[in-house]
PDB file of C-alpha atoms in Angstrom:
ATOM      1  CA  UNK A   1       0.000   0.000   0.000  1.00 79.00           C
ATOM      2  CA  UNK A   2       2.840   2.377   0.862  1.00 88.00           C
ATOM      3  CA  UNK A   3       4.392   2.068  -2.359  1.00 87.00           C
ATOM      4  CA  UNK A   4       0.953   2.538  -4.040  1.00 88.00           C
ATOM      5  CA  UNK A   5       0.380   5.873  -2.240  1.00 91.00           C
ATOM      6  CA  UNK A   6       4.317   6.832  -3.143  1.00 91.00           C
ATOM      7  CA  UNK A   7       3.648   5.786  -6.831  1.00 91.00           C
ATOM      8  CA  UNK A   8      -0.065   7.443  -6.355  1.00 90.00           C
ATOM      9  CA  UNK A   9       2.076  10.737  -5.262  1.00 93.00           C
ATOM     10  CA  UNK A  10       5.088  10.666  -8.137  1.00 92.00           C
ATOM     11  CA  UNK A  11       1.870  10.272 -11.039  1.00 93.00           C
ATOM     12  CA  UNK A  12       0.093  13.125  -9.108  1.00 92.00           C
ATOM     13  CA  UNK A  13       3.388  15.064  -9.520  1.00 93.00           C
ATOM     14  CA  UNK A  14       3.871  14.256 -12.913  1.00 92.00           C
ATOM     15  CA  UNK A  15       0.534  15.043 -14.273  1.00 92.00           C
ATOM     16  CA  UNK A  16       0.466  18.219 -11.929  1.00 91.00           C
ATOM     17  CA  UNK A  17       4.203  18.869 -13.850  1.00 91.00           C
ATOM     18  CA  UNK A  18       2.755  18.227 -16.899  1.00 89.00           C
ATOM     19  CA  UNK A  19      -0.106  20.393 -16.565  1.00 90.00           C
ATOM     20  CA  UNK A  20       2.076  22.996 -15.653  1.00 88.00           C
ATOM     21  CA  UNK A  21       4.089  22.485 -18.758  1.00 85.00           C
ATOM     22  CA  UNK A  22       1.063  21.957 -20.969  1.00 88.00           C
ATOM     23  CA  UNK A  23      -0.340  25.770 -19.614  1.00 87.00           C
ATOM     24  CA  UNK A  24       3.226  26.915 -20.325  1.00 86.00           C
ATOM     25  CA  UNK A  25       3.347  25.654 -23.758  1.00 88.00           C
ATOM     26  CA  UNK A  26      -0.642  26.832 -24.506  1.00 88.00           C
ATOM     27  CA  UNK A  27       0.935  30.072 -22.606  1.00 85.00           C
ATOM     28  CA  UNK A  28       3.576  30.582 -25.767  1.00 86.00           C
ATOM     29  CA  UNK A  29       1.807  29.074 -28.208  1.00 89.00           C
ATOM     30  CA  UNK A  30      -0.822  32.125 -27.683  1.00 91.00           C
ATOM     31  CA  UNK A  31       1.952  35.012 -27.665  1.00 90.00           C
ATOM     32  CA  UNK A  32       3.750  33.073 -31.033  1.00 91.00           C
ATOM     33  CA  UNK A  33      -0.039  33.379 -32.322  1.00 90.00           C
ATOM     34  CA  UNK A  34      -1.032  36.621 -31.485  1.00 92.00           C
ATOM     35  CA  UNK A  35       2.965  37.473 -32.597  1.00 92.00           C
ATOM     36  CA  UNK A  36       2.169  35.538 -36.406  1.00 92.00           C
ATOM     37  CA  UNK A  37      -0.932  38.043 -36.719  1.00 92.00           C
ATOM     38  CA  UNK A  38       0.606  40.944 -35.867  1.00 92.00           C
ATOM     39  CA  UNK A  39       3.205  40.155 -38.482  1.00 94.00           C
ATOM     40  CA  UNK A  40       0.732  39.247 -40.908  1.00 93.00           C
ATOM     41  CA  UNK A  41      -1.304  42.648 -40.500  1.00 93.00           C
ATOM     42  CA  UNK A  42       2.013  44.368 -40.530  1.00 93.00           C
ATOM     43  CA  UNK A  43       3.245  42.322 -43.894  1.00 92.00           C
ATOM     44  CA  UNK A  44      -0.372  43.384 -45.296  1.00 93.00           C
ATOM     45  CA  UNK A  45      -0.283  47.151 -44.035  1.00 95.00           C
ATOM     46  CA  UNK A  46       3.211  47.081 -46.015  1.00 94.00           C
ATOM     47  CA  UNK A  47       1.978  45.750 -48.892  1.00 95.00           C
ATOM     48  CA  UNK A  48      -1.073  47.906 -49.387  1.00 95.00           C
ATOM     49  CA  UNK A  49       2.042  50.747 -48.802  1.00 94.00           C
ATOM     50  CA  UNK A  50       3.978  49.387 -51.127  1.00 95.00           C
ATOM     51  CA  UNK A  51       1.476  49.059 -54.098  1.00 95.00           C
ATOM     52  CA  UNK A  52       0.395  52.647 -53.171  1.00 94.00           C
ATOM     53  CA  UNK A  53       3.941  53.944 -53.799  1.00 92.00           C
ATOM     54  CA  UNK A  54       4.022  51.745 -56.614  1.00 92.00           C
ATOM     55  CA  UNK A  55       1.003  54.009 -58.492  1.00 91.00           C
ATOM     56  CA  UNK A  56       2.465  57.000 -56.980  1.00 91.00           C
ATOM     57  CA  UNK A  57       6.015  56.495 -58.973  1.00 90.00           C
ATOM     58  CA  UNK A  58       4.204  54.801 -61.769  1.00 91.00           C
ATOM     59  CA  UNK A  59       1.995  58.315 -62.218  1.00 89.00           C
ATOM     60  CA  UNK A  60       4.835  60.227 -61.492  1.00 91.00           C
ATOM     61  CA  UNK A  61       6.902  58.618 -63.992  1.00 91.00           C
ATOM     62  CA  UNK A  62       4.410  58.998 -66.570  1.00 90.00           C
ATOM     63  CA  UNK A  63       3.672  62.460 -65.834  1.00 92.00           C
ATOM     64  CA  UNK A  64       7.768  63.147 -65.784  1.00 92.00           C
ATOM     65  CA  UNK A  65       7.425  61.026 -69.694  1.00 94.00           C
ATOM     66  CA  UNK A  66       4.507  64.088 -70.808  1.00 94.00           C
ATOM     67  CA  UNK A  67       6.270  66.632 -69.635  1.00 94.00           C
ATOM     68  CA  UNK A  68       9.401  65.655 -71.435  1.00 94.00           C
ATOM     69  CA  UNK A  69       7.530  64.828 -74.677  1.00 95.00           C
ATOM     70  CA  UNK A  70       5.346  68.330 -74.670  1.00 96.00           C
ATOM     71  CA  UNK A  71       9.082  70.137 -73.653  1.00 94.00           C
ATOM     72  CA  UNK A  72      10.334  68.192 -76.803  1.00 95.00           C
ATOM     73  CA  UNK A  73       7.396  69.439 -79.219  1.00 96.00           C
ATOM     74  CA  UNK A  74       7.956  73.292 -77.838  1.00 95.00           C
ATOM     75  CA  UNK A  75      11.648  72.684 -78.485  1.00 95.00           C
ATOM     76  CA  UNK A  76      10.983  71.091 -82.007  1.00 94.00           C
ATOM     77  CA  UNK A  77       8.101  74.319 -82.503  1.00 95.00           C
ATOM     78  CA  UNK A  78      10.985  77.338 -81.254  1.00 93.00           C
ATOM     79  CA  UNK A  79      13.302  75.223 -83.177  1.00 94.00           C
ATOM     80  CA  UNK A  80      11.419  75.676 -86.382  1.00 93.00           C
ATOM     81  CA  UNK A  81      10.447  79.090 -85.530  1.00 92.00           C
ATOM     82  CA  UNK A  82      14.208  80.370 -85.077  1.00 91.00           C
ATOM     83  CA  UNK A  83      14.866  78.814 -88.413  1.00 92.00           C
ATOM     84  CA  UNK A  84      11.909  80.596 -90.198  1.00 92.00           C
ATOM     85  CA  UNK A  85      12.839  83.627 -88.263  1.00 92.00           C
ATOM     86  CA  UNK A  86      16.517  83.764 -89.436  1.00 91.00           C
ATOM     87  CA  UNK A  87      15.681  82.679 -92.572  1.00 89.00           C
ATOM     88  CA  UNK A  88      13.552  86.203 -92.792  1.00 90.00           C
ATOM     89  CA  UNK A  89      16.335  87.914 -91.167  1.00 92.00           C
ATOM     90  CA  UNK A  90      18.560  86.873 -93.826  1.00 92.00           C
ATOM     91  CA  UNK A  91      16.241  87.882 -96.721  1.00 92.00           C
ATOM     92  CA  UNK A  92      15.733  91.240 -94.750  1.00 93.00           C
ATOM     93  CA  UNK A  93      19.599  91.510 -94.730  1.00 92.00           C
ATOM     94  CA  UNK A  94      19.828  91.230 -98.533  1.00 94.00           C
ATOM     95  CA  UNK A  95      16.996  93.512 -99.422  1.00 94.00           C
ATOM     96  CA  UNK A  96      18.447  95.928 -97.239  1.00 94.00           C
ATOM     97  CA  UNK A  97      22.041  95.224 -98.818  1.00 93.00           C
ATOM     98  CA  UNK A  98      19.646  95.590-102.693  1.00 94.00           C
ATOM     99  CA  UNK A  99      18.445  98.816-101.168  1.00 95.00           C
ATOM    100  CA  UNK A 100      21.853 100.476-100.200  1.00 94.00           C
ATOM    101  CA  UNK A 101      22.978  99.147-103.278  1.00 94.00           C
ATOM    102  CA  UNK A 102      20.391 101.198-105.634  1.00 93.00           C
ATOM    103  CA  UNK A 103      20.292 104.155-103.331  1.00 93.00           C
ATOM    104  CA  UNK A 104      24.545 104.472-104.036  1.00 93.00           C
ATOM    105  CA  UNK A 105      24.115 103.734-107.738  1.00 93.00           C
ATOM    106  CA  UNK A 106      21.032 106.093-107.386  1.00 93.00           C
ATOM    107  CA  UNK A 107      22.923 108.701-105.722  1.00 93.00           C
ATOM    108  CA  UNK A 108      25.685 108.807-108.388  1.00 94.00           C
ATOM    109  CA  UNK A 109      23.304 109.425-111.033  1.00 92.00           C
ATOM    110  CA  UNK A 110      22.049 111.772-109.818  1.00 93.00           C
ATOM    111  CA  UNK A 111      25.345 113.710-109.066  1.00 93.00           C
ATOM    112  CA  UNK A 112      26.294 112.799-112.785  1.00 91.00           C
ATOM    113  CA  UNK A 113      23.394 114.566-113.728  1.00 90.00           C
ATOM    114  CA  UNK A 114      23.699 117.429-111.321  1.00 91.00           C
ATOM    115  CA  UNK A 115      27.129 117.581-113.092  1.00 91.00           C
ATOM    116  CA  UNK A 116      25.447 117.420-116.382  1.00 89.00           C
ATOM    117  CA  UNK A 117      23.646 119.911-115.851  1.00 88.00           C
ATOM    118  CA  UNK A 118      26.041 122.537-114.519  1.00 88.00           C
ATOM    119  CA  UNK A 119      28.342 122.185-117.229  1.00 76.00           C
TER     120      UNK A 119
END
């Protein structure tokens, strides 16, 4: 009977140490839990961040690609504009150079003739 109530009182032990183990492990398998959803709405909350900067670069790249293309078409419009303005210049230029030109031959005719006509 003694060793009965001694091997009663070691199994009482052991299933009151196991208990206590069992509430320790239920104990950490709640915090890892609780621990995999937090990481899981972090890892989401990251995501959603991540695809939001993803449309923010993805508009702001494509705004950065039509601003460069309407900078090109003013640049190709002054471009052409310089070139039709120069190419008036230079037609200015020689009528003015046509105009000098007939005024000096003008100008000597007309002292030839003032000459002509005091003799």
């Amino acid at each position: 009977i003694s060793d009965a109530e001694n091997m009663l009182k070691v199994a009482e032990e052991r299933e009151k140490m196991l208990m206590e183990d069992m509430s320790i492990k239920e104990c950490r398998s709640q915090k890892t839990n609780r621990m995999i959803l937090s990481m899981k709405t972090s890892l989401s909350e990251l995501t959603k961040l991540h695809e939001q900067l993803v449309q923010e670069l993805t508009v702001t790249i494509s705004d950065a690609e039509n601003m460069l293309k309407v900078a090109e078409e003013r640049e190709k419009m002054l471009m052409e504009d310089m070139s039709i303005k120069e190419c008036r210049s230079q037609k200015t230029n020689r009528m003015i150079l046509s105009m000098k030109t007939s005024l000096s031959e003008l100008t000597k005719l007309h002292e030839d003739d003032v000459q002509q006509l005091n003799k």
